[in-house]
Coordinates of C-alpha atoms and ligand atoms in Angstrom, one line a residue:
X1 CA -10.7 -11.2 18.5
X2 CA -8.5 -13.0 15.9
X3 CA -7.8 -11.4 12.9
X4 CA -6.0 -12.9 9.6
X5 CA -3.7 -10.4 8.1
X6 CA -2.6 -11.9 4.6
X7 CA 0.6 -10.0 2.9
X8 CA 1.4 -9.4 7.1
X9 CA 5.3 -9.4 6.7
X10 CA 5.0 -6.5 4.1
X11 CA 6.0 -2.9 4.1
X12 CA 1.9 -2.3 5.4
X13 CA 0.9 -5.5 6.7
X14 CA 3.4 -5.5 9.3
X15 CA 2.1 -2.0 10.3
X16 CA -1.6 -4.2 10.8
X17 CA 0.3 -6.9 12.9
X18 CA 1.4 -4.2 15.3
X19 CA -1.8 -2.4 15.5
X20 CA -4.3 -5.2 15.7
X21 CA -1.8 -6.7 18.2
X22 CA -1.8 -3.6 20.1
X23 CA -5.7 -3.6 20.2
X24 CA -5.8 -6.9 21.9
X25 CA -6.4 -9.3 19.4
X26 CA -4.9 -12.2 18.2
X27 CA -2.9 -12.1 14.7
X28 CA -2.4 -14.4 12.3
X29 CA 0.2 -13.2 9.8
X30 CA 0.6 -15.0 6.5
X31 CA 2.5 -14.4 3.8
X32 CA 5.0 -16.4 1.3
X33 CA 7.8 -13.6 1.5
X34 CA 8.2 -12.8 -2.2
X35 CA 8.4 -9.1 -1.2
X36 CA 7.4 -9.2 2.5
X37 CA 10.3 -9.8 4.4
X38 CA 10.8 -11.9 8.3
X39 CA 12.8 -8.7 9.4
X40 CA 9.5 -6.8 9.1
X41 CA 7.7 -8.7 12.0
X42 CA 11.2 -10.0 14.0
X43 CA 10.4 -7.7 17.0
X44 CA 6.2 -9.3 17.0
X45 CA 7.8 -12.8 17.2
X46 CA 8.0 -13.4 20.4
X47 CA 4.2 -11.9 21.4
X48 CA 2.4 -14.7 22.4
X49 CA -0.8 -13.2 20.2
X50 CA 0.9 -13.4 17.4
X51 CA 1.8 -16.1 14.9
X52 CA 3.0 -16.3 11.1
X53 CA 1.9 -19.0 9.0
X54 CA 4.9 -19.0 5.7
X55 CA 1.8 -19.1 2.8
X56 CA 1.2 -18.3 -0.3
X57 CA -2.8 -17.5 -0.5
X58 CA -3.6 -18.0 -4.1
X59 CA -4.1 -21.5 -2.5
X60 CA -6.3 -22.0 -0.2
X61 CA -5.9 -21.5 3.5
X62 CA -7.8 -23.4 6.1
X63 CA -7.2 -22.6 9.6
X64 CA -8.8 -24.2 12.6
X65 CA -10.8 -22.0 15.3
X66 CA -12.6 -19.0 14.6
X67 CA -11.7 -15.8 13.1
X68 CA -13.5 -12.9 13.6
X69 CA -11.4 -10.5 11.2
X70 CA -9.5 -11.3 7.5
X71 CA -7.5 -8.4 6.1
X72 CA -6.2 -9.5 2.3
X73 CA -3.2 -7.5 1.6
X74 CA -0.8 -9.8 0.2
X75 CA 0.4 -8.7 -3.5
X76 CA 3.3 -7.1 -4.7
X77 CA 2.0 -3.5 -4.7
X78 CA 5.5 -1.3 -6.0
X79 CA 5.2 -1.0 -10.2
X80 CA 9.0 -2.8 -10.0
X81 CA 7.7 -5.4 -8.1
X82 CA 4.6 -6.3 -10.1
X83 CA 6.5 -6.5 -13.2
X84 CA 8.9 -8.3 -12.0
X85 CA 6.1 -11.0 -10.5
X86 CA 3.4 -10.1 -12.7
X87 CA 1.7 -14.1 -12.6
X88 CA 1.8 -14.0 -8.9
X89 CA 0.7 -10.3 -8.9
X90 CA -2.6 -11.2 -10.7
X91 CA -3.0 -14.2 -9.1
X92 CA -2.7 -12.5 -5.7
X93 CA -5.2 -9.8 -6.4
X94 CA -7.7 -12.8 -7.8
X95 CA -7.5 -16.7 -6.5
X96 CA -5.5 -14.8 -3.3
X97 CA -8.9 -12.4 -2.8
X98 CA -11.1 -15.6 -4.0
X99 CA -9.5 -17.6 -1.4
X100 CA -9.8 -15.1 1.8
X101 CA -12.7 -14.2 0.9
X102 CA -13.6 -17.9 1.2
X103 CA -12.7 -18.1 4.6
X104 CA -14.3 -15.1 5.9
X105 CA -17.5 -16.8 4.6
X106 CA -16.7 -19.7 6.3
X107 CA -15.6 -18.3 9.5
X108 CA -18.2 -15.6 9.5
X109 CA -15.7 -13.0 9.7
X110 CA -15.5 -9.5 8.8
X111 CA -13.4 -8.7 5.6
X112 CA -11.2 -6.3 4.4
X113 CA -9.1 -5.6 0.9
X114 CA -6.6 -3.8 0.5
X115 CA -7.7 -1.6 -2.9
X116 CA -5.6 0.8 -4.6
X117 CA -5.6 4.4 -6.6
X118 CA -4.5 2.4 -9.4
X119 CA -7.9 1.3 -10.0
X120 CA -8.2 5.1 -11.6
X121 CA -5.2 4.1 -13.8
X122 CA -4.2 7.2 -15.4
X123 CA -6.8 9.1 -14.3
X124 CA -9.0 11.7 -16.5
X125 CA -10.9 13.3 -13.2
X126 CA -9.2 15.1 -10.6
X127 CA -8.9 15.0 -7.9
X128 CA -9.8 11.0 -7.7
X129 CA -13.1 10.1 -5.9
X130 CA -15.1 6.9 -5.6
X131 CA -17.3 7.2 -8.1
X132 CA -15.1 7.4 -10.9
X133 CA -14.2 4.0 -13.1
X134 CA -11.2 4.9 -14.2
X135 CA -8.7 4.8 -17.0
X136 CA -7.0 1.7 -17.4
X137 CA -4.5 0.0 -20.1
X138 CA -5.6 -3.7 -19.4
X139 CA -2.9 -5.0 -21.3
X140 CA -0.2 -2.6 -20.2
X141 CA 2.7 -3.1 -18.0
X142 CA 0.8 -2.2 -15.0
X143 CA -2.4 -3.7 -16.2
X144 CA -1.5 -7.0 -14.0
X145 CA -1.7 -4.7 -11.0
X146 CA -4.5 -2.4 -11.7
X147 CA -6.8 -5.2 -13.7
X148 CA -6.3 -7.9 -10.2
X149 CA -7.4 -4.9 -8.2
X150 CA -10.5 -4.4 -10.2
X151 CA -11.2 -7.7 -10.0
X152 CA -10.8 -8.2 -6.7
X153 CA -13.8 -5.4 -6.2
X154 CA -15.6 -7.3 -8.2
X155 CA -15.6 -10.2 -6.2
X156 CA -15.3 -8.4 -2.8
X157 CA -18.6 -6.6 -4.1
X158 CA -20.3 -10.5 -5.3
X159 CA -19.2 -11.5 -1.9
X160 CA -21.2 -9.0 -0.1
X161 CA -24.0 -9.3 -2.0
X162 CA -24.3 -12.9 -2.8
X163 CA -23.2 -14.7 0.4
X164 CA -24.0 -11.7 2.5
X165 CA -20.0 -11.1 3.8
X166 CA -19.2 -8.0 5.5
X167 CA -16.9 -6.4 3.6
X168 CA -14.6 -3.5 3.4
X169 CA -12.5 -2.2 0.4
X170 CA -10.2 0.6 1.0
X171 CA -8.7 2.0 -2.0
X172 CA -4.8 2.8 -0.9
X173 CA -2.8 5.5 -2.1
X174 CA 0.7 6.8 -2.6
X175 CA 1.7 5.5 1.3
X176 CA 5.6 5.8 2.7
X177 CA 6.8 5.1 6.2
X178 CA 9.1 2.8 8.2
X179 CA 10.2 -0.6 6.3
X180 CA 9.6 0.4 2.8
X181 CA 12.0 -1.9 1.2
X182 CA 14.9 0.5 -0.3
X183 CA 15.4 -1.3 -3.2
X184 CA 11.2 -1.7 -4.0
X185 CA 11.6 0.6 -6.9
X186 CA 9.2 3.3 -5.6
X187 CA 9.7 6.8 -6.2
X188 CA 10.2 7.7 -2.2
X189 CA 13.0 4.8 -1.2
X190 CA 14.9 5.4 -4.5
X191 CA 15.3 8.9 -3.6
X192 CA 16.3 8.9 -0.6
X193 CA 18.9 5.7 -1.1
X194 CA 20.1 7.6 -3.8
X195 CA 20.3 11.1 -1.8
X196 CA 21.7 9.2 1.0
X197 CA 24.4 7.1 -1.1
X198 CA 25.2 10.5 -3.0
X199 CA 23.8 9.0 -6.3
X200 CA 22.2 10.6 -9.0
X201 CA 18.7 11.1 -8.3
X202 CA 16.7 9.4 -11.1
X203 CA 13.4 11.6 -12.1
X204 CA 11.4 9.8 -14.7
X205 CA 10.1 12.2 -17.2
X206 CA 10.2 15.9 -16.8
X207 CA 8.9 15.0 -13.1
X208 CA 5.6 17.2 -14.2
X209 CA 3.9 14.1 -12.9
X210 CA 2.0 14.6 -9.2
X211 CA 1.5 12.2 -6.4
X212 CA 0.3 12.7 -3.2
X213 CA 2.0 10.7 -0.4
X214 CA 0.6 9.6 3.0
X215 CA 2.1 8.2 5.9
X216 CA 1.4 4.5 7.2
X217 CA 0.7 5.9 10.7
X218 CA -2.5 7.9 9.3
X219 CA -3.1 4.6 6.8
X220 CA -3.2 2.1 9.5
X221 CA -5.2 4.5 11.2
X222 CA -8.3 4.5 8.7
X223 CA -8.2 1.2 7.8
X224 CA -8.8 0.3 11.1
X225 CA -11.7 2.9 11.4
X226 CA -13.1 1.3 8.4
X227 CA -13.3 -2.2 9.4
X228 CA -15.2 -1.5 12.2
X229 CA -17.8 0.6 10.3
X230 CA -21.2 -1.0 8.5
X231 CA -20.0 0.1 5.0
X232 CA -19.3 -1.9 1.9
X233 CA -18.4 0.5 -0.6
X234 CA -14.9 1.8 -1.2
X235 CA -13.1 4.3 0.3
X236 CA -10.6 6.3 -0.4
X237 CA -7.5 6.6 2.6
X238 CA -4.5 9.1 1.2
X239 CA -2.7 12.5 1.9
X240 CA -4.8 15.0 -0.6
X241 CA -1.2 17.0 -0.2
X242 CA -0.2 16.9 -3.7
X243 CA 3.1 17.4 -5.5
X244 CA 5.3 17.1 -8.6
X245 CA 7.6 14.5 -8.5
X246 CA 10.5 17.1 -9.6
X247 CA 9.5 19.1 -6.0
X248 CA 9.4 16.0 -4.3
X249 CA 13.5 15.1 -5.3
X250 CA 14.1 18.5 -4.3
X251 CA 12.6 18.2 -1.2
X252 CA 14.3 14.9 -0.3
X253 CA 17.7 17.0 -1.7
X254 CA 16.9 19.5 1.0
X255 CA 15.9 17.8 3.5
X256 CA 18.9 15.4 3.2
X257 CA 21.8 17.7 2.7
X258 CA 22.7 15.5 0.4
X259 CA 24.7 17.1 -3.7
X260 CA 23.3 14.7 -5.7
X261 CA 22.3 15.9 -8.9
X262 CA 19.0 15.6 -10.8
X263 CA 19.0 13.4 -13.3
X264 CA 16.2 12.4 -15.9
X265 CA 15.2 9.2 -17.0
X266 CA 12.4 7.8 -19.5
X267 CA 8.8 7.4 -18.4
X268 CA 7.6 4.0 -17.6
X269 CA 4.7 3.2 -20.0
X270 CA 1.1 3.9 -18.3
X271 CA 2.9 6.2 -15.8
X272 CA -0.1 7.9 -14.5
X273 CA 0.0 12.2 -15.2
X274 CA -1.8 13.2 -12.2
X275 CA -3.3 11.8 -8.6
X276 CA -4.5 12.8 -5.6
X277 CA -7.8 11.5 -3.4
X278 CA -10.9 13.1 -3.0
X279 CA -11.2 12.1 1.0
X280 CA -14.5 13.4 1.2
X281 CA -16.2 10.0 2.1
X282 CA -13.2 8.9 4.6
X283 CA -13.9 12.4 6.2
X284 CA -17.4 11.9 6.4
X285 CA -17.7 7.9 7.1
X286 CA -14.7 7.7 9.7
X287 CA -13.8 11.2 11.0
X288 CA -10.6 10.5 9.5
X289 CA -8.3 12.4 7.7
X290 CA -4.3 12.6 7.9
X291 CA -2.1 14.1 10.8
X292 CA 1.2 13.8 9.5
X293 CA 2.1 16.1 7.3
X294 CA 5.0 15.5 4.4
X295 CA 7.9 17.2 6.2
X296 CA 7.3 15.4 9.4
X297 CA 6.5 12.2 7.7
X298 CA 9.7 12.9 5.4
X299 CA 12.2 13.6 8.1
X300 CA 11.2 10.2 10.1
X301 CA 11.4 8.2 6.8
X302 CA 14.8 9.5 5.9
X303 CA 16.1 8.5 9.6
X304 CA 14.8 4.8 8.9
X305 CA 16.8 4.9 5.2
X306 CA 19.8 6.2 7.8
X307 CA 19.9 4.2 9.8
X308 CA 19.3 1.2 7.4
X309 CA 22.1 2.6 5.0
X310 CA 24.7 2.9 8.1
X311 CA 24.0 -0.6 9.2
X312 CA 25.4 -1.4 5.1
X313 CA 28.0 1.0 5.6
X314 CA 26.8 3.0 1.7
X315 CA 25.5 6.6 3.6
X316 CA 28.0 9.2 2.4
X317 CA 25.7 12.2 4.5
X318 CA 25.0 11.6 8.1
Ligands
UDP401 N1 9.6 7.9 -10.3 C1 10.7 8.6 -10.6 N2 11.9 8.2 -10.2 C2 12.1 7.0 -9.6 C3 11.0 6.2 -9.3 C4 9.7 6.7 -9.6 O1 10.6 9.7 -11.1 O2 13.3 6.6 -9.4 C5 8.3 8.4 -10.6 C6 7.3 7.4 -11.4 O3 7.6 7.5 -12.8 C7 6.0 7.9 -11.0 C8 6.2 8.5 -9.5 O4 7.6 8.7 -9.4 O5 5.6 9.0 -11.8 C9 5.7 7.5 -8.5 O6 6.2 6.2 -8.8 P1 6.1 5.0 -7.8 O7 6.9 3.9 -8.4 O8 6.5 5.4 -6.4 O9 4.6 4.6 -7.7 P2 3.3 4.9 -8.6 O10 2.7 6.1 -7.9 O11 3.6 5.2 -10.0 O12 2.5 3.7 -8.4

């Protein structure tokens, strides 16, 4: 088995490189390392299955040999990130998904894209399931995010039924885990960095807003059930396990030691009120559903963000 993973040296993708590699197959990493990072996929470098082409797939990609498997997940995916990058964000989620797509047609290969709850935008049904359009702003500040993802259904979905690809769209939720980048912006790394350094601990809002976080272990897990099953719709993969982000800094407070206070700090426009998956299909399709619950999943994160921190010499608890 060979299998492309595009956006491989990211926070998720590297998770992929490991776990394809550890099935036996081949993997071909590519990415062009505006948020992925080398560090990510240092310790695969020296397996002889695995190789990482420096790329940036809103071009074209040709590769010689066959591949048997393409998994698209290169974009910036943290709402810092894509409006920081919001050209290359939009042009990762369309000519990046026009181009893999491409190749799995030519190659024959199986395909999967790497969706996202922010298809739902700010959502008006609750919990989220897959049959609901959602709520977008296309011209908001996230709309460069949400509106590539949509598109990139669309053309996963024309794919499939046009040129008869076997395709796979997993619509990703609220995810945390090992080499989250601390400074990505997201609500979980900014926490804990600013638990860890003693900083003030920046709620947006009144923190009434709810997410519900899953860890890449259980992510990695589903996607991987998925692209082995004969299903073209998407799916769903998160931790129903919802919370208010106000609970959530408390529990990173607690779980931390750490005094930092509580501070609050304006919404970001489009900041969506509510979400949590409906796993219902993922139950049913793939048997899957999460292991690792938010305490245990916590606790390991936090020792990364240790570690990470003591390495810079900025932790003030240990
Ligand atoms: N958030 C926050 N403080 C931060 C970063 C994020 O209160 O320092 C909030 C953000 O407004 C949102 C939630 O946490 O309501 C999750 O934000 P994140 O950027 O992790 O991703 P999103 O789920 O919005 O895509």
């Amino acid at each position: 088995m060979r299998t492309v993973i595009t956006g491989g040296a990211g926070f998720i993708g590297s998770h992929l490189c490991e776990k394809f590699l550890s099935l036996g197959h081949e993997v071909i990493c590519v990415d062009n390392l505006i948020t992925g990072s080398l560090v990510n996929i240092e310790h695969l470098r020296a397996n002889a299955n695995f190789s990482f082409i420096r790329h940036d797939i809103s071009h074209p990609l040709e590769l010689t040999g066959p591949v048997n498997n393409i998994l698209h997940f290169a974009s910036p995916a943290s709402p810092v990130d894509y409006l920081q990058y919001p050209i290359p964000t939009l042009k990762a989620g369309s000519l990046g998904t026009h181009n893999s797509l491409g190749l799995a047609k030519a190659k024959n290969a199986a395909f999967l894209m790497a969706s996202t709850s922010e298809v739902y935008g700010d959502p008006e049904r609750h919990p989220q399931s897959e049959d609901y359009w959602g709520n977008v702003n296309p011209i908001g500040i996230r709309g460069v995010y949400d509106e590539a993802k949509r598109f990139a259904e669309a053309m996963v979905m024309a794919y499939h039924r046009c040129h008869g690809v076997n395709t796979h769209i997993v619509r990703i939720f609220n995810t945390y885990g090992n080499r989250m980048r601390l400074d990505d912006g997201r609500v979980l790394p900014n926490f804990m960095g600013q638990a860890l350094r003693g900083d003030s601990i920046t709620v947006y809002g009144d923190g009434s807003q709810t997410r519900s976080f899953c860890h890449v272990d259980d992510l990695v897990e589903g996607i991987t059930r998925l692209l082995f099953k004969d299903f073209h719709e998407p799916v769903n993969l998160g931790n129903p396990a919802e919370v208010t982000i106000l609970e959530f800094a408390d529990e990173i407070l607690k779980l931390s030691g750490s005094k930092s206070p509580i501070v609050f700090r304006p919404l970001p426009q489009d900041d969506p009120k509510v979400r949590k998956p409906d796993i219902t299909r993922a139950r049913n399709l793939l048997g899957w559903e999460p292991k690792i619950g938010r305490s245990e999943g916590l606790e390991r994160t936090l020792r990364h963000f240790q570690e990470k921190l003591k390495a810079l010499g900025k932790t003030t608890t240990s």
